[in-house]
Short mmCIF file of C-alpha atoms and ligand atoms in Angstrom, two decimals:
data_model
loop_
_atom_site.label_atom_id
_atom_site.label_comp_id
_atom_site.label_asym_id
_atom_site.label_seq_id
_atom_site.Cartn_x
_atom_site.Cartn_y
_atom_site.Cartn_z
CA MET A 354 -93.68 -46.05 -5.57
CA GLN A 355 -94.55 -49.72 -4.96
CA GLU A 356 -90.99 -50.34 -3.74
CA ASP A 357 -91.64 -48.03 -0.78
CA ILE A 358 -94.36 -50.36 0.57
CA SER A 359 -93.33 -53.07 3.04
CA GLU A 360 -96.67 -54.87 3.19
CA VAL A 361 -100.01 -54.71 1.41
CA LEU A 362 -102.56 -54.54 4.22
CA LEU A 363 -105.72 -54.36 2.08
CA ASP A 364 -105.80 -55.23 -1.61
CA SER A 365 -108.07 -53.45 -4.05
CA GLU A 366 -110.61 -56.32 -4.24
CA SER A 367 -111.04 -56.44 -0.46
CA ILE A 368 -111.46 -52.67 -0.35
CA ALA A 369 -114.02 -52.72 -3.17
CA ARG A 370 -116.07 -55.45 -1.45
CA ARG A 371 -116.06 -53.65 1.88
CA VAL A 372 -116.93 -50.28 0.32
CA GLU A 373 -120.02 -51.89 -1.17
CA GLU A 374 -121.01 -53.30 2.22
CA ILE A 375 -120.51 -49.93 3.92
CA ALA A 376 -122.63 -48.27 1.23
CA SER A 377 -125.43 -50.79 1.85
CA GLU A 378 -125.29 -50.21 5.59
CA LEU A 379 -125.25 -46.45 5.13
CA GLY A 380 -128.15 -46.76 2.70
CA ARG A 381 -130.14 -48.68 5.34
CA ARG A 382 -129.46 -46.00 7.94
CA LEU A 383 -130.47 -43.25 5.56
CA ALA A 384 -133.57 -45.06 4.30
CA PRO A 385 -136.01 -42.88 6.31
CA LEU A 386 -134.63 -39.82 4.49
CA ALA A 387 -134.92 -41.50 1.12
CA GLU A 388 -138.56 -42.32 1.90
CA ARG A 389 -139.22 -38.62 2.53
CA ASP A 390 -137.22 -37.78 -0.62
CA GLU A 391 -134.95 -35.63 1.52
CA PRO A 392 -131.37 -35.23 0.33
CA VAL A 393 -128.53 -36.18 2.64
CA VAL A 394 -125.46 -33.94 2.79
CA LEU A 395 -122.24 -35.90 2.42
CA VAL A 396 -119.21 -34.03 3.70
CA PRO A 397 -116.02 -35.68 2.39
CA VAL A 398 -112.95 -34.66 4.34
CA LEU A 399 -110.33 -33.82 1.73
CA THR A 400 -107.90 -34.78 0.51
CA GLY A 401 -107.65 -38.26 2.02
CA SER A 402 -111.27 -39.35 1.49
CA LEU A 403 -111.33 -38.46 -2.22
CA VAL A 404 -110.94 -42.01 -3.55
CA PHE A 405 -113.14 -43.63 -0.89
CA THR A 406 -115.91 -41.08 -1.44
CA ALA A 407 -115.82 -41.52 -5.21
CA ASP A 408 -116.30 -45.27 -4.85
CA LEU A 409 -118.80 -45.07 -1.98
CA ILE A 410 -121.25 -42.66 -3.59
CA ARG A 411 -121.58 -44.79 -6.72
CA HIS A 412 -123.13 -47.50 -4.54
CA LEU A 413 -125.49 -45.02 -2.87
CA PRO A 414 -128.51 -44.28 -5.05
CA GLN A 415 -129.82 -41.87 -2.39
CA LYS A 416 -130.52 -38.22 -3.20
CA MET A 417 -127.45 -36.37 -1.94
CA ARG A 418 -125.42 -33.22 -1.98
CA LEU A 419 -121.65 -33.16 -1.65
CA ASP A 420 -120.12 -30.38 0.39
CA VAL A 421 -116.39 -30.93 0.85
CA VAL A 422 -114.23 -29.68 3.67
CA THR A 423 -110.44 -29.56 3.60
CA VAL A 424 -108.55 -30.41 6.74
CA SER A 425 -104.87 -30.99 7.22
CA SER A 426 -103.30 -32.60 10.23
CA TYR A 427 -99.82 -33.21 8.88
CA SER A 428 -97.72 -30.60 7.21
CA GLY A 429 -95.07 -31.81 4.81
CA ALA A 430 -92.89 -34.85 5.35
CA THR A 431 -94.07 -36.12 8.72
CA THR A 432 -96.10 -39.01 10.04
CA GLU A 433 -96.82 -37.14 13.28
CA SER A 434 -100.22 -35.50 13.48
CA ARG A 435 -100.07 -31.88 14.58
CA GLY A 436 -103.76 -31.56 15.33
CA ALA A 437 -106.46 -30.83 12.79
CA THR A 438 -106.58 -27.49 11.00
CA ILE A 439 -109.44 -26.56 8.69
CA ARG A 440 -108.26 -25.09 5.40
CA GLY A 441 -110.72 -23.04 3.43
CA ALA A 442 -114.45 -22.83 3.90
CA VAL A 443 -116.51 -24.89 6.29
CA PRO A 444 -119.80 -26.08 4.79
CA GLU A 445 -122.40 -23.45 5.70
CA ASP A 446 -125.83 -24.76 4.92
CA MET A 447 -126.07 -27.39 7.65
CA ALA A 448 -129.14 -26.25 9.60
CA GLY A 449 -131.72 -29.03 9.78
CA ARG A 450 -129.65 -31.22 7.44
CA HIS A 451 -128.75 -34.85 7.86
CA VAL A 452 -125.00 -34.90 7.44
CA VAL A 453 -122.61 -37.78 6.76
CA LEU A 454 -118.95 -37.02 7.47
CA VAL A 455 -116.75 -39.23 5.28
CA ASP A 456 -113.06 -39.66 5.97
CA ASP A 457 -110.24 -42.02 5.06
CA ILE A 458 -109.16 -42.83 8.59
CA PHE A 459 -110.11 -42.31 12.21
CA ASP A 460 -106.71 -42.17 13.86
CA THR A 461 -106.69 -40.12 17.08
CA GLY A 462 -110.19 -38.98 16.17
CA ASN A 463 -109.34 -35.32 16.65
CA THR A 464 -110.22 -34.35 13.08
CA LEU A 465 -113.67 -35.90 13.08
CA SER A 466 -114.35 -34.77 16.59
CA LEU A 467 -113.66 -31.18 15.52
CA LEU A 468 -115.82 -31.49 12.40
CA ASN A 469 -118.62 -33.22 14.29
CA ARG A 470 -118.72 -30.29 16.72
CA LEU A 471 -118.67 -27.72 13.94
CA VAL A 472 -121.44 -29.34 11.94
CA LYS A 473 -123.61 -29.70 15.06
CA GLU A 474 -122.97 -26.05 15.99
CA ARG A 475 -124.29 -25.17 12.57
CA GLY A 476 -127.54 -26.90 13.41
CA ALA A 477 -127.29 -30.25 11.63
CA ALA A 478 -130.28 -32.49 12.42
CA SER A 479 -128.02 -35.55 12.57
CA VAL A 480 -124.40 -36.45 11.97
CA THR A 481 -123.25 -39.90 10.85
CA ILE A 482 -119.53 -40.59 10.79
CA CYS A 483 -118.29 -43.00 8.13
CA VAL A 484 -114.63 -43.93 7.77
CA LEU A 485 -112.79 -46.51 5.72
CA LEU A 486 -110.13 -47.20 8.34
CA ALA A 487 -109.76 -46.86 12.09
CA LYS A 488 -106.85 -47.35 14.46
CA PRO A 489 -108.53 -48.18 17.79
CA SER A 490 -105.21 -48.24 19.67
CA ARG A 491 -104.73 -44.54 18.85
CA TYR A 492 -108.13 -43.12 19.84
CA GLU A 493 -107.86 -39.95 21.92
CA VAL A 494 -111.50 -38.84 21.92
CA ASP A 495 -114.82 -40.17 23.26
CA LEU A 496 -116.49 -39.95 19.85
CA ARG A 497 -116.65 -43.17 17.78
CA PRO A 498 -117.35 -43.58 14.06
CA ASP A 499 -120.79 -44.99 13.18
CA LEU A 500 -119.39 -46.99 10.28
CA ILE A 501 -115.88 -48.39 9.93
CA GLY A 502 -114.55 -50.29 6.94
CA PHE A 503 -111.52 -51.89 8.56
CA GLU A 504 -109.86 -51.65 11.94
CA ILE A 505 -106.10 -51.66 11.45
CA PRO A 506 -103.07 -51.78 13.75
CA ASP A 507 -101.02 -48.73 14.61
CA ALA A 508 -98.93 -48.45 11.44
CA PHE A 509 -98.63 -45.57 8.99
CA VAL A 510 -100.48 -46.59 5.84
CA VAL A 511 -100.75 -45.09 2.37
CA GLY A 512 -102.73 -45.65 -0.81
CA TYR A 513 -106.40 -45.46 -1.84
CA GLY A 514 -106.37 -41.74 -1.01
CA LEU A 515 -104.07 -41.83 1.98
CA ASP A 516 -100.76 -40.03 1.61
CA TYR A 517 -97.33 -39.49 3.00
CA ASP A 518 -96.08 -35.99 2.17
CA GLY A 519 -98.76 -35.75 -0.53
CA LEU A 520 -97.59 -38.93 -2.30
CA TYR A 521 -98.99 -42.47 -2.79
CA ARG A 522 -102.68 -41.47 -2.88
CA ASN A 523 -103.10 -43.14 -6.28
CA LEU A 524 -102.03 -46.63 -5.16
CA PRO A 525 -105.10 -48.88 -5.65
CA PHE A 526 -104.36 -50.79 -2.42
CA ILE A 527 -103.57 -49.79 1.16
CA GLY A 528 -100.06 -50.60 2.31
CA ILE A 529 -97.61 -49.97 5.09
CA LEU A 530 -94.88 -47.51 4.21
CA LYS A 531 -91.29 -48.71 4.72
CA PRO A 532 -89.47 -46.78 7.44
CA GLU A 533 -86.75 -45.93 4.85
CA ALA A 534 -89.36 -44.12 2.75
CA VAL A 535 -90.11 -41.76 5.65
CA LYS A 536 -87.83 -38.72 5.63
P1 IMP B 1361 -106.89 -37.89 13.39
O1 IMP B 1361 -107.32 -36.47 13.58
O2 IMP B 1361 -105.71 -38.22 14.26
O3 IMP B 1361 -107.99 -38.90 13.53
O4 IMP B 1361 -106.25 -37.99 11.97
C1 IMP B 1361 -106.99 -38.09 10.88
C2 IMP B 1361 -106.24 -37.71 9.64
O5 IMP B 1361 -104.85 -37.99 9.70
C3 IMP B 1361 -106.79 -38.57 8.55
O6 IMP B 1361 -107.86 -37.92 7.90
C4 IMP B 1361 -105.60 -38.78 7.65
O7 IMP B 1361 -105.59 -37.78 6.66
C5 IMP B 1361 -104.40 -38.63 8.52
N1 IMP B 1361 -103.83 -39.95 8.90
C6 IMP B 1361 -103.94 -40.61 10.07
N2 IMP B 1361 -103.31 -41.79 10.04
C7 IMP B 1361 -102.80 -41.90 8.80
C8 IMP B 1361 -102.01 -42.93 8.14
O8 IMP B 1361 -101.69 -44.01 8.65
N3 IMP B 1361 -101.69 -42.65 6.84
C9 IMP B 1361 -102.02 -41.50 6.21
N4 IMP B 1361 -102.74 -40.54 6.78
C10 IMP B 1361 -103.12 -40.73 8.07
MG1 MG B 1362 -107.56 -36.64 6.26
#
């Protein structure tokens, strides 16, 4: 698996440090809710945000619910996004809720733009968008994430939840996939 990586972009220590910082910042933004003892609804976008979410929430002592949504934008062995498709149920109980959408990466932004619209249509009181990575050179939408862990160049990356053809999610770091590893 490691031999398919050409360059480690973010090692596990750097990721861990940044995740803690993001959690602190998110905690500050959500402080008014905490003061009212009102739970926030975290909506992790699966499968990519699984690892990030697991680490993030353990630094967030806030009262929260988790309501996952599954989206896929790539099918099978491709690094070309085909537009976001929601798989399975969309979280229902959003009316009046303060929602945090959590994803691994804001690439074109189409996925989070779609989810942001959906959650707002369902009456969310606020939506905060929190992503570990962003590729500013690829943005195709007007929406911007509220919190970004790292801005990265336009390269296809894997690890720490991010996959290629379902693989590499368990790498503890984020690395660039070798072109030879792409079918
Ligand atoms: P967007 O809709 O173009 O912003 O794409 C977002 C989704 O595409 C993310 O949630 C990821 O699952 C996937 N994605 C985008 N770029 C990468 C990458 O470099 N590696 C792995 N997955 C990616
Ligand atoms: Mg994803």
